[in-house]
Coordinates of C-alpha atoms in Angstrom, one line a residue:
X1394 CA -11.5 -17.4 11.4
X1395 CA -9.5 -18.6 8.8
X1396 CA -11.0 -22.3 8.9
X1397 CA -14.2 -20.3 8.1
X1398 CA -13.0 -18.3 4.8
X1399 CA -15.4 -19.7 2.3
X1400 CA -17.4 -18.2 -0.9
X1401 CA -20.6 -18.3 1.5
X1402 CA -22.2 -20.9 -1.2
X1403 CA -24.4 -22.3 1.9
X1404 CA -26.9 -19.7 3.6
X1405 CA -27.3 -19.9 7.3
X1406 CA -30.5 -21.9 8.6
X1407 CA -30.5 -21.3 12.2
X1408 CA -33.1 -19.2 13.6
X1409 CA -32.5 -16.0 14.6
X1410 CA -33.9 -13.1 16.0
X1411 CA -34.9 -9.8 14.4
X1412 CA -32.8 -8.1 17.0
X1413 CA -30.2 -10.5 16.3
X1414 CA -30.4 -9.9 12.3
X1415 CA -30.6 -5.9 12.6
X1416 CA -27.6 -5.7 14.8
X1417 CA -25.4 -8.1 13.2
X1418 CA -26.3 -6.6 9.9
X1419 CA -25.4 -3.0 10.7
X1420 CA -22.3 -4.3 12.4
X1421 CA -20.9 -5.9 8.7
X1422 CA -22.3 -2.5 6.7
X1423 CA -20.0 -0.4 8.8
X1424 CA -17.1 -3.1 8.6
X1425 CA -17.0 -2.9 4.8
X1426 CA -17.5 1.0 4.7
X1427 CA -14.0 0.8 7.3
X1428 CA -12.5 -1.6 4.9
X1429 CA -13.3 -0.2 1.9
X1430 CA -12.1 3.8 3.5
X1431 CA -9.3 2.6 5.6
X1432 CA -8.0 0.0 2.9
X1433 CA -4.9 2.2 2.9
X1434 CA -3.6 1.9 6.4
X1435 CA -4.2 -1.6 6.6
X1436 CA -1.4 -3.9 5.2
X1437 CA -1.4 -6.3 2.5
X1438 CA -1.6 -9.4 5.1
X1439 CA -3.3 -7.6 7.8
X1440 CA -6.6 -9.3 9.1
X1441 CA -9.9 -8.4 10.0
X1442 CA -8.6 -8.2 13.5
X1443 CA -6.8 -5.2 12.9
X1444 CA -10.1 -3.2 12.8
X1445 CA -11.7 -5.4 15.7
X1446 CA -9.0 -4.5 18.0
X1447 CA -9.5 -0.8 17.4
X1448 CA -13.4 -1.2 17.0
X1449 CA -14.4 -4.2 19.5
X1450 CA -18.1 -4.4 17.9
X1451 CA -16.3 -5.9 14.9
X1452 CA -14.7 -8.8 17.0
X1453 CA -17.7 -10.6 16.4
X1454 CA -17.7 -10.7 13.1
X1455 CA -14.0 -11.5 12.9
X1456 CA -14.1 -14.7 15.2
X1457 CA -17.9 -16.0 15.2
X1458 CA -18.9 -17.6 12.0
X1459 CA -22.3 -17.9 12.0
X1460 CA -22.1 -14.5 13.0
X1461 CA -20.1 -14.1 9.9
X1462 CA -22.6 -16.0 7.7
X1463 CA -25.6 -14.5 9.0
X1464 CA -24.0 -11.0 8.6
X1465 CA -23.2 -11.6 4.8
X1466 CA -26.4 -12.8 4.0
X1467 CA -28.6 -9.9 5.7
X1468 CA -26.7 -7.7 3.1
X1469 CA -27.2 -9.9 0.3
X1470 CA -31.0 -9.4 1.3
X1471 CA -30.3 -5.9 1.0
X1472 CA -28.6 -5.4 -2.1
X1473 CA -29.8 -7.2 -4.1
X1474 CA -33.2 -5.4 -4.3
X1475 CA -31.5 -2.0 -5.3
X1476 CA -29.3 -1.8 -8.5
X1477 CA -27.6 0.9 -7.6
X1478 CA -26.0 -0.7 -4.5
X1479 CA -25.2 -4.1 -6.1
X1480 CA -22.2 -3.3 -7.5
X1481 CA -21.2 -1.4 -4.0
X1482 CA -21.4 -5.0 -1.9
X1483 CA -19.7 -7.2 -4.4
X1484 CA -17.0 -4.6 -4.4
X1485 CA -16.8 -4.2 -0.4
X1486 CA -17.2 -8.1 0.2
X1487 CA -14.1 -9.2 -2.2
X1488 CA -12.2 -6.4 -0.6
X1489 CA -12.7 -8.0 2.8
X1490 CA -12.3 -11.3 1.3
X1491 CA -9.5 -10.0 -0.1
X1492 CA -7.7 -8.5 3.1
X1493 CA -8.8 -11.9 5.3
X1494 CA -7.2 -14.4 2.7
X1495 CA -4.1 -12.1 2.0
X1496 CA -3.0 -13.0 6.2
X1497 CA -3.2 -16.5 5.6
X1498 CA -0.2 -18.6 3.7
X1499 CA -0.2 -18.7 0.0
X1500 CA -1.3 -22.4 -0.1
X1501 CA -4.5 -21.6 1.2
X1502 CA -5.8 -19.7 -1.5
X1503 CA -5.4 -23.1 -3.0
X1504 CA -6.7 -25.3 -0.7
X1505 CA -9.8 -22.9 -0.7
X1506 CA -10.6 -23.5 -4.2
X1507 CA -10.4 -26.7 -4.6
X1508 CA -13.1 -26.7 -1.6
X1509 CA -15.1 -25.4 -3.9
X1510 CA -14.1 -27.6 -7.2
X1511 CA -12.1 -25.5 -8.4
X1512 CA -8.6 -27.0 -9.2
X1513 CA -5.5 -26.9 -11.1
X1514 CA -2.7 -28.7 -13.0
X1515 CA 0.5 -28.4 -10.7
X1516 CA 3.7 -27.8 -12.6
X1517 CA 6.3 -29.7 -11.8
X1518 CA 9.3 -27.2 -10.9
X1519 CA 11.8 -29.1 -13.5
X1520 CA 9.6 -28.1 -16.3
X1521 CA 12.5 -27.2 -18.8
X1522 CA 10.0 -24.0 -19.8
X1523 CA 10.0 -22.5 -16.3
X1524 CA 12.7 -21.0 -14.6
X1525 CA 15.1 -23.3 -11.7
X1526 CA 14.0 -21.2 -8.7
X1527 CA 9.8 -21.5 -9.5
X1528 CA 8.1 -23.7 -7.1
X1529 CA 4.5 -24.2 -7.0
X1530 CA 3.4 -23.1 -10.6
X1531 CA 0.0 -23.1 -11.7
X1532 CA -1.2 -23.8 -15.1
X1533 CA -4.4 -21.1 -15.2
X1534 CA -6.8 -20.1 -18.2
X1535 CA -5.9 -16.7 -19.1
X1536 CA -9.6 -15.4 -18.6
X1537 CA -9.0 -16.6 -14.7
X1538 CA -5.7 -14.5 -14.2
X1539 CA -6.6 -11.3 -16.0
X1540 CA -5.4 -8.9 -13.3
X1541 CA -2.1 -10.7 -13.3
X1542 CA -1.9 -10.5 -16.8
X1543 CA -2.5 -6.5 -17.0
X1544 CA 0.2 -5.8 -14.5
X1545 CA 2.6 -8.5 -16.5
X1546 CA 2.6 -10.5 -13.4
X1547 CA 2.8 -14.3 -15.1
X1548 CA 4.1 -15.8 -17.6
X1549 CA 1.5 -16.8 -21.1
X1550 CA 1.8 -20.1 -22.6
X1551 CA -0.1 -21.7 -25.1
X1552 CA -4.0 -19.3 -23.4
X1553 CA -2.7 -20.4 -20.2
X1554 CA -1.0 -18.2 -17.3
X1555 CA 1.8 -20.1 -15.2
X1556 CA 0.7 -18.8 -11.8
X1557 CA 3.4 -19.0 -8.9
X1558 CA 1.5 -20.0 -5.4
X1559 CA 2.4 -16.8 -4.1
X1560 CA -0.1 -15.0 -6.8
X1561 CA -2.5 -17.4 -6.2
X1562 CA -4.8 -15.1 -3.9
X1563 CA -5.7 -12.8 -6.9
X1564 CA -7.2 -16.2 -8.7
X1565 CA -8.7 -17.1 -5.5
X1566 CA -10.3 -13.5 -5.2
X1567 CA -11.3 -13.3 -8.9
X1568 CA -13.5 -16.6 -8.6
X1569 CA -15.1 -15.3 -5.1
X1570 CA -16.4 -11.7 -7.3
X1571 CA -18.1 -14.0 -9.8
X1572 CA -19.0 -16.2 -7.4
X1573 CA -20.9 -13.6 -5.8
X1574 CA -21.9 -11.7 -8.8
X1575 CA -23.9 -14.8 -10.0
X1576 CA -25.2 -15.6 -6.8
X1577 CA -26.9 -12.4 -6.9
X1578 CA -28.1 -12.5 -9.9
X1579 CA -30.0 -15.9 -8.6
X1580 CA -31.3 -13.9 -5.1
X1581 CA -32.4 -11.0 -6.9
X1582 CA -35.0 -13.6 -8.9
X1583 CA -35.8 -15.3 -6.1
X1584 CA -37.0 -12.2 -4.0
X1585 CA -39.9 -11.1 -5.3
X1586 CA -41.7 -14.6 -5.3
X1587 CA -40.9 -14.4 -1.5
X1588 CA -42.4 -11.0 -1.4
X1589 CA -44.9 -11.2 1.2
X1590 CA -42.6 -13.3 3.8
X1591 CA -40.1 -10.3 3.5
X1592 CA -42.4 -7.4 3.9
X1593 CA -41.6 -7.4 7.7
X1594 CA -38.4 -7.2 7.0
X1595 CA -38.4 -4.4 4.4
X1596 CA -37.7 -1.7 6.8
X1597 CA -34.6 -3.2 8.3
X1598 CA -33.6 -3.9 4.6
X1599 CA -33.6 -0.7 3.9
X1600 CA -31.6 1.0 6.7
X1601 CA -28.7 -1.1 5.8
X1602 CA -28.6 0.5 2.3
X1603 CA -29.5 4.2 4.1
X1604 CA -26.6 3.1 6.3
X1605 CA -24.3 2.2 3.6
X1606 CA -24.7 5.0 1.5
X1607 CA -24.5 7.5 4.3
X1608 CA -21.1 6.0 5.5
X1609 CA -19.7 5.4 1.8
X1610 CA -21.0 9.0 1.1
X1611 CA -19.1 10.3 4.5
X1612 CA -15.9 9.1 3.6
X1613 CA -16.0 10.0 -0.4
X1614 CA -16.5 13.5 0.9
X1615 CA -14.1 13.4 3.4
X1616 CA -11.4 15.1 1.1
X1617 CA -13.9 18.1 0.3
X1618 CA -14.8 18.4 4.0
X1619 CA -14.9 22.3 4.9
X1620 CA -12.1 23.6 7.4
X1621 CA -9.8 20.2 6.3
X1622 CA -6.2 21.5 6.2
X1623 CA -5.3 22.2 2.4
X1624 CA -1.9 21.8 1.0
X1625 CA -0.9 24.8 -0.8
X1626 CA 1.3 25.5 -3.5
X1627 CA 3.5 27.8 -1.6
X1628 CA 5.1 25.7 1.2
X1629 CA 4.6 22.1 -1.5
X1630 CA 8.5 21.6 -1.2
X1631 CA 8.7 21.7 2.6
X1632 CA 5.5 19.6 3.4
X1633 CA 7.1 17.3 0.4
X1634 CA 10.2 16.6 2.2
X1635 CA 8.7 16.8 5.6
X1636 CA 5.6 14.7 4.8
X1637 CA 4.9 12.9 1.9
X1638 CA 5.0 9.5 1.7
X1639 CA 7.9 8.1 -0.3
X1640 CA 6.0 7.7 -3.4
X1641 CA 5.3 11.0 -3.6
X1642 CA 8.5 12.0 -2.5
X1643 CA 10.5 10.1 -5.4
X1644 CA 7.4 12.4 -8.0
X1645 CA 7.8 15.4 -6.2
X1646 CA 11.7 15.4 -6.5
X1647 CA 12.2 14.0 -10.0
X1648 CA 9.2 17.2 -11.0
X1649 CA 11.5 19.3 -9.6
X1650 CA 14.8 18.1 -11.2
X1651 CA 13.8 16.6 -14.6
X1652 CA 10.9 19.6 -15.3
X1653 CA 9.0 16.1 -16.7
X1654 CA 7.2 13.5 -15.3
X1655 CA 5.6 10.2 -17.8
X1656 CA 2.1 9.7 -17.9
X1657 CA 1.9 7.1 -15.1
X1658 CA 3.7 9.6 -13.0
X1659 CA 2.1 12.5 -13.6
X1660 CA -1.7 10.7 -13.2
X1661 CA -0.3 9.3 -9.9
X1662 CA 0.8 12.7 -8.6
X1663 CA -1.8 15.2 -9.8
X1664 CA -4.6 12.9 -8.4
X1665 CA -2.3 12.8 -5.1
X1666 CA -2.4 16.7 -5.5
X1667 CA -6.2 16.3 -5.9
X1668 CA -7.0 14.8 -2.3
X1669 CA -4.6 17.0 -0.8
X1670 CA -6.6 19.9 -1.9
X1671 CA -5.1 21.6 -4.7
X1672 CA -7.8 23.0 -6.9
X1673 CA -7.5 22.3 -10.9
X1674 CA -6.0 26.0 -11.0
X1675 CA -3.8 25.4 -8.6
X1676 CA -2.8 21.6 -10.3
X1677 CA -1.9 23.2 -13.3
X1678 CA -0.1 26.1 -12.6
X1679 CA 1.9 23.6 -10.4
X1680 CA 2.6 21.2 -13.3
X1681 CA 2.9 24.0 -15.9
X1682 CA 5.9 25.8 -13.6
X1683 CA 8.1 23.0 -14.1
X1684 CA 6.8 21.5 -17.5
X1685 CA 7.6 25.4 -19.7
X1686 CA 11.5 25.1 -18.2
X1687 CA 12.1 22.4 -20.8
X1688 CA 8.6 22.7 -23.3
X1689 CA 7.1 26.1 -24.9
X1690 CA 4.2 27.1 -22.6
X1691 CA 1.6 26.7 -25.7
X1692 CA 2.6 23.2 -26.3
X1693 CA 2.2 22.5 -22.2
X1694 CA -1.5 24.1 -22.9
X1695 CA -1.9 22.2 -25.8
X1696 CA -1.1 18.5 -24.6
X1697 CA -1.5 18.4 -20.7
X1698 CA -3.8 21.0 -19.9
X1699 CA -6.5 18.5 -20.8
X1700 CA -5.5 15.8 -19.2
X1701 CA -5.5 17.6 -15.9
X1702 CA -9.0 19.6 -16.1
X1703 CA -10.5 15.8 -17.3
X1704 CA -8.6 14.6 -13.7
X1705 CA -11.2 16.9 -12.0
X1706 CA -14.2 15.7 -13.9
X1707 CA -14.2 18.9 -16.1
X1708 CA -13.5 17.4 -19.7
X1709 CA -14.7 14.6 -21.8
X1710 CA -17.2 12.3 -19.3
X1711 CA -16.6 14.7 -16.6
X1712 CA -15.9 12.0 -14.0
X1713 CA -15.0 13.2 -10.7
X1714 CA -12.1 10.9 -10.4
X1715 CA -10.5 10.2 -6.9
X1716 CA -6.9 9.2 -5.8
X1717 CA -5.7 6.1 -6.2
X1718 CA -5.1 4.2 -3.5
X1719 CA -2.1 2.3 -2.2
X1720 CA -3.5 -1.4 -3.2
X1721 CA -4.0 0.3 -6.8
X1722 CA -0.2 1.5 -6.9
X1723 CA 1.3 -1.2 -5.4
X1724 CA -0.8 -3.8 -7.9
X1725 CA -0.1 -1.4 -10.9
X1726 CA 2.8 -1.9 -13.4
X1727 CA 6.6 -1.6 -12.8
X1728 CA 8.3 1.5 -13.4
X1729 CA 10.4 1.2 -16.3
X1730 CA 13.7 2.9 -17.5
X1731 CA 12.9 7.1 -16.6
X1732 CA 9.7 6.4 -15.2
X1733 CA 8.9 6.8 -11.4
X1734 CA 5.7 6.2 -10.7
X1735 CA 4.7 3.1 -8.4
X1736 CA 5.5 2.2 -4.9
X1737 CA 9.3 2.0 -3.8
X1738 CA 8.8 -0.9 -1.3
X1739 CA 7.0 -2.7 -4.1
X1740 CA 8.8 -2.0 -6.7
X1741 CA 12.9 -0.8 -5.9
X1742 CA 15.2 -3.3 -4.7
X1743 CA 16.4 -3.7 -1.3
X1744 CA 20.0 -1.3 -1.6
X1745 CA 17.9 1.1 -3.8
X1746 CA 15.1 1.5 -0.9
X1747 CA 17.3 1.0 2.0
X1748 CA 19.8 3.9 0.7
X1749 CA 17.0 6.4 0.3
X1750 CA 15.5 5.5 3.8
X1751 CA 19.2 6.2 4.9
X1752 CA 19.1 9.2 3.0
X1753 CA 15.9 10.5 5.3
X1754 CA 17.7 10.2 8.0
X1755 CA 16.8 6.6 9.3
X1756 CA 19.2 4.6 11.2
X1757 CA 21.0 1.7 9.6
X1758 CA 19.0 -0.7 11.8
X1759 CA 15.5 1.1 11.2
X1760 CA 16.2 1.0 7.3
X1761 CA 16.6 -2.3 7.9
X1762 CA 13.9 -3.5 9.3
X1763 CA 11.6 -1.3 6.8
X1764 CA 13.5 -3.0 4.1
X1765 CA 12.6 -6.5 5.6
X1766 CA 9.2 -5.1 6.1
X1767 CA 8.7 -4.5 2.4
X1768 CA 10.2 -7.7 1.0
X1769 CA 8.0 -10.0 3.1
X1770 CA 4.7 -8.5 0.9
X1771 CA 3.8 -5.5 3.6
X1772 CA 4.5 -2.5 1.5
X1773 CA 1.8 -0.3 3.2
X1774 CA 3.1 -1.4 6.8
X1775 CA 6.2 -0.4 5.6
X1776 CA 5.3 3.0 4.5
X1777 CA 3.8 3.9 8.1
X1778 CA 7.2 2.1 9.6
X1779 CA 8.9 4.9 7.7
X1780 CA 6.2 7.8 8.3
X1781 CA 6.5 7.1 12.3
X1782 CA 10.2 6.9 11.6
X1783 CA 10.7 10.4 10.3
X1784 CA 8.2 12.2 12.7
X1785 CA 8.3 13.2 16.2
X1786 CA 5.4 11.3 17.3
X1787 CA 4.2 8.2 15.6
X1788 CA 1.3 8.1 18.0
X1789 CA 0.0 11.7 16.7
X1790 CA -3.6 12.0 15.5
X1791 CA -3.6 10.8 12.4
X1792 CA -6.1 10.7 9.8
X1793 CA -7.0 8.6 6.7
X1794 CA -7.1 10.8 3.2
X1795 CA -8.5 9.7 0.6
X1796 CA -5.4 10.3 -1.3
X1797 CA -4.7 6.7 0.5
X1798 CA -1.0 6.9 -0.4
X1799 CA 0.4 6.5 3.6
X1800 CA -1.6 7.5 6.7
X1801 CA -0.6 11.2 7.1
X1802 CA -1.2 13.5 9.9
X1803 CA -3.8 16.3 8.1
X1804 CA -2.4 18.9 10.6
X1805 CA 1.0 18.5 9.2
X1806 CA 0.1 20.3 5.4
X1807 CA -0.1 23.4 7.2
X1808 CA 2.3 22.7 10.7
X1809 CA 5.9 24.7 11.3
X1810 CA 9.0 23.1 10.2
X1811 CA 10.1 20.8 13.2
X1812 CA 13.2 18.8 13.0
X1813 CA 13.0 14.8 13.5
X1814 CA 14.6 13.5 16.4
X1815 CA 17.8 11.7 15.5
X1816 CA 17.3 8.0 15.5
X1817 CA 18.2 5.9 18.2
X1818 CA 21.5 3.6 17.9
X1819 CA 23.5 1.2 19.9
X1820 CA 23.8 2.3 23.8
X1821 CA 27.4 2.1 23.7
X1822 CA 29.5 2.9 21.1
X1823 CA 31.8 0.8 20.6
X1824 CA 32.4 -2.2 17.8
X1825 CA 31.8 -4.9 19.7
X1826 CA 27.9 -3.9 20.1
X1827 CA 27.6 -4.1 16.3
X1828 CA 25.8 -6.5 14.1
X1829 CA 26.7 -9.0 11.4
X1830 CA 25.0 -6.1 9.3
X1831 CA 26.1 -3.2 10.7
X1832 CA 29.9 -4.5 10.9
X1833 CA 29.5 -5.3 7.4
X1834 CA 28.0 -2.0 6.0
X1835 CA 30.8 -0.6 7.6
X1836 CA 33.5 -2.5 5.8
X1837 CA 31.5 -1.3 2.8
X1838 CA 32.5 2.4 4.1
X1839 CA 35.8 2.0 4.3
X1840 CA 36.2 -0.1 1.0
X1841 CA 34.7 3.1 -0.4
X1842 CA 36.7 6.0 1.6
X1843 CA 40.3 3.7 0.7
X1844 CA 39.3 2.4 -2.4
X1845 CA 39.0 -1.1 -3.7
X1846 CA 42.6 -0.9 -5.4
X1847 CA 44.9 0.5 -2.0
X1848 CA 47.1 -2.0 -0.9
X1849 CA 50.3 -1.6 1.6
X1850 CA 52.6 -0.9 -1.7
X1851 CA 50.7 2.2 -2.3
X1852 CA 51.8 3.9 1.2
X1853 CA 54.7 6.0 0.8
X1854 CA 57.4 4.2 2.9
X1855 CA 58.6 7.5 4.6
X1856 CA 55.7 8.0 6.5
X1857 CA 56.1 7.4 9.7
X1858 CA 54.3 3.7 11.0
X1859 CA 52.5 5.9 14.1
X1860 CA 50.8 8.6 11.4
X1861 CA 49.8 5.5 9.2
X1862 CA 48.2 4.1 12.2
X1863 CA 46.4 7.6 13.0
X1864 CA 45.3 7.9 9.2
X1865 CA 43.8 4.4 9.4
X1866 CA 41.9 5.0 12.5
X1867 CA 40.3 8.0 11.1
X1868 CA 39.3 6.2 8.4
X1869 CA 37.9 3.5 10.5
X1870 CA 36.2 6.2 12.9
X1871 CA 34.5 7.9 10.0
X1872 CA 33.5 4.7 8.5
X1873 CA 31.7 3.3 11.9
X1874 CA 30.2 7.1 12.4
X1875 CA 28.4 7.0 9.0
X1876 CA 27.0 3.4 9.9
X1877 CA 25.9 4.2 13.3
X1878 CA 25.1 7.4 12.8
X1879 CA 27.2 9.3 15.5
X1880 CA 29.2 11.9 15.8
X1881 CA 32.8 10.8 15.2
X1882 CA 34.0 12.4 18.6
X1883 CA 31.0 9.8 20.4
X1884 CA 33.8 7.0 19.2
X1885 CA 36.7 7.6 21.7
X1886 CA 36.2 3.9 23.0
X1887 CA 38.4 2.9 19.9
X1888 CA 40.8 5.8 19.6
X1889 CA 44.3 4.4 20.3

């Protein structure tokens, strides 16, 4: 498949059959309405296999290219005879382009271009402007790179952005939208001058937007569905600590112990509180509980009570906003000093967010991995890493909301308390079943139980040798319990 990533510049000119064209084209309506409402489960780098191997009718798509072609341009068809659902397949194609060039290797974004003429200057690495450890830097008009530039991804020089290869996708992704936007534009000319060649073919046409619309529609309303389990306010800081994703987590806990969240924050967490099923009442008598512990109540009504009902589509162009969604949070700026908004395996470094996976009760081992999951780009494979982590049963049904922060099981905002499992560990306790890692996290323990500035001149010379060597191995045995995450009376293998 990913020989046959292209900006479909070339339409297909096999013959096909009506059958053949009416299948093939429902098949690639209901792959984007999957992509585009399941965008938050998939990762970063995930292909369209992922989907195929849950949905076989999409292998097709996934592996046959003129399949693939012929798919892309019954939509086009489709589209572009109906304004109103333009802007929907230009949105849903780049997403899919988006998720099949995100699993392929950073220089192919750039090989891809320049397939299609588009190319630029290379940067050599010793360029005294750039930093020693940049390789691959690409010299890119500014107009080319602007999602990079909102989310102060590149560097500006002189109306150009110096693009690292590894960023290189979003250019590649920008150009395939125009691409397709202009192309279009040049269909939707051309189609009524073939007008009566097409008649036949009106009535297929049209089921793929009915299709479309009905799916798209299905899953917008999903978080509005009638009998849908509904977070409520009462039992927020149990399902929070039980069941959030660790976004939310970090917003829920800093609302509770600052009384304040910044804007970015509060917009990420009140639109989270949205698809969960918190009413606009409910949203801000949530907010305004914490907010009048540290502000008057009148100023709280005055400056956020706004912002909240406008959230809900109830003030100034009364938008019915939805969540954002984990592509939009991961993509979306830093948080900076007192800010806490964002996505922590994005945006925290690796002792940051392997500590507060430690601190839910992962195993050294599984925090590990996580944290290697995240640094490798897969921040939403991640996340689901540590949701099946800190439940019972990662193979519960599970279901997509359209808060789109993690997959989270919708019966769990109104389930009992139940207590995770504690994580597995070594088979047999003992230090010679350790890891490099592990044996070196534990060192780290006992640095911190003896201190970095013990030495032997510190130890009282009247103690006796065999109650040094008893307050040592305590030390030790606490030190390797902590690590491995057993109890200290599990470790009798290295008791003298």
């Amino acid at each position: 498949m990913s020989s046959s990533l292209s900006f479909y510049r070339t339409a297909p000119q096999q013959r096909v059959s009506l059958d053949d064209f009416t299948r093939l084209g429902h098949k690639r309506v209901k792959l984007l309405c999957q992509v585009g409402a399941r965008r938050s489960s998939l990762s970063r780098f995930q292909p369209p296999q992922h989907l195929a191997n849950e949905i076989a009718e999409f292998q097709e798509l996934a592996t046959n290219t003129n399949a693939d072609l012929l798919s892309h341009y019954a939509l086009r068809l489709a589209f572009c005879r109906v304004s109103s659902g333009w802007d929907w397949l230009v949105t849903a194609e780049t997403k899919l382009f988006s998720v099949r060039l995100g699993r392929l290797p950073p220089y192919y974004a750039v090989t891809l271009l320049a397939s299609e003429g588009i190319k630029y200057e290379l940067l050599n690495a010793d360029n005294p402007e750039l930093d020693v450890t940049q390789q691959g830097i690409y010299r890119v008009p500014f107009n080319e790179a602007l999602h990079l530039v909102r989310f102060r991804e590149v560097v500006i020089h002189d109306g150009f952005c110096l693009v690292p290869l590894r960023k290189m996708r979003v250019v590649a992704v920008h150009h395939f939208r125009r691409c397709l936007e202009e192309q279009m534009q040049d269909l939707r000319c051309a189609v009524p001058a073939q007008g009566p060649e097409l008649e036949r073919l009106t009535p297929i046409l049209d089921g793929f937007v009915v299709e479309a619309r009905a799916l798209a529609g299905s899953a917008n309303s999903m978080a509005k569905t009638p009998g849908r389990p509904k977070l409520e306010i009462e039992k927020i800081d149990r399902v929070a600590e039980k069941h959030y994703p660790l976004c939310m987590k970090q917003l829920h806990r800093k609302l509770r112990e600052n009384h304040h969240l910044k804007y970015d924050g509060r917009v990420q967490y009140r639109m989270f509180l949205k698809g969960a099923g918190f009413s606009v009442h409910e949203c801000i008598q949530f907010f305004r509980s914490e907010f009048i512990k540290t502000i008057p109540a009148a100023k709280f009504d005055k400056e956020y009570t706004y912002h909240i009902r406008h959230s809900y589509g109830l003030e100034g162009s009364r938008k019915d906003y939805t969540p954002l969604d984990c592509e939009q949070i991961i993509s979306g700026g830093a948080p900076n000093h007192g800010q806490y908004h964002g996505c922590p395996f994005k945006h925290w470094g690796r002792p940051a967010l392997q500590d507060e996976l430690r601190r839910h009760g992962l195993s050294l081992q599984a925090a590990m991995e996580i944290t290697q999951q995240a640094s490798t780009g897969n921040c939403q494979g991640a996340c689901r890493a540590f949701f099946d982590a800190t439940h019972l049963s990662a193979a519960s049904s599970t279901q997509f909301t359209l808060n789109a922060m993690t997959e989270t099981e919708s019966s769990s905002l109104v389930a009992p308390t139940t207590t995770p499992s504690p994580p597995r560990d070594l088979d047999t306790l003992t230090i010679s079943n350790a890891t490099a890692e592990q044996l070196l996290a534990i060192l780290h323990e006992l640095r911190n139980s003896v201190g970095p500035s013990t030495s032997c001149k510190t130890i009282d010379s009247r103690i006796h040798p065999q109650l040094i060597c008893l307050l040592l191995l305590e030390v030790v045995n606490n030190a390797i319990a902590k690590v491995m995450r057993v109890p200290v009376d599990k470790l009798g293998q290295i008791a003298p």
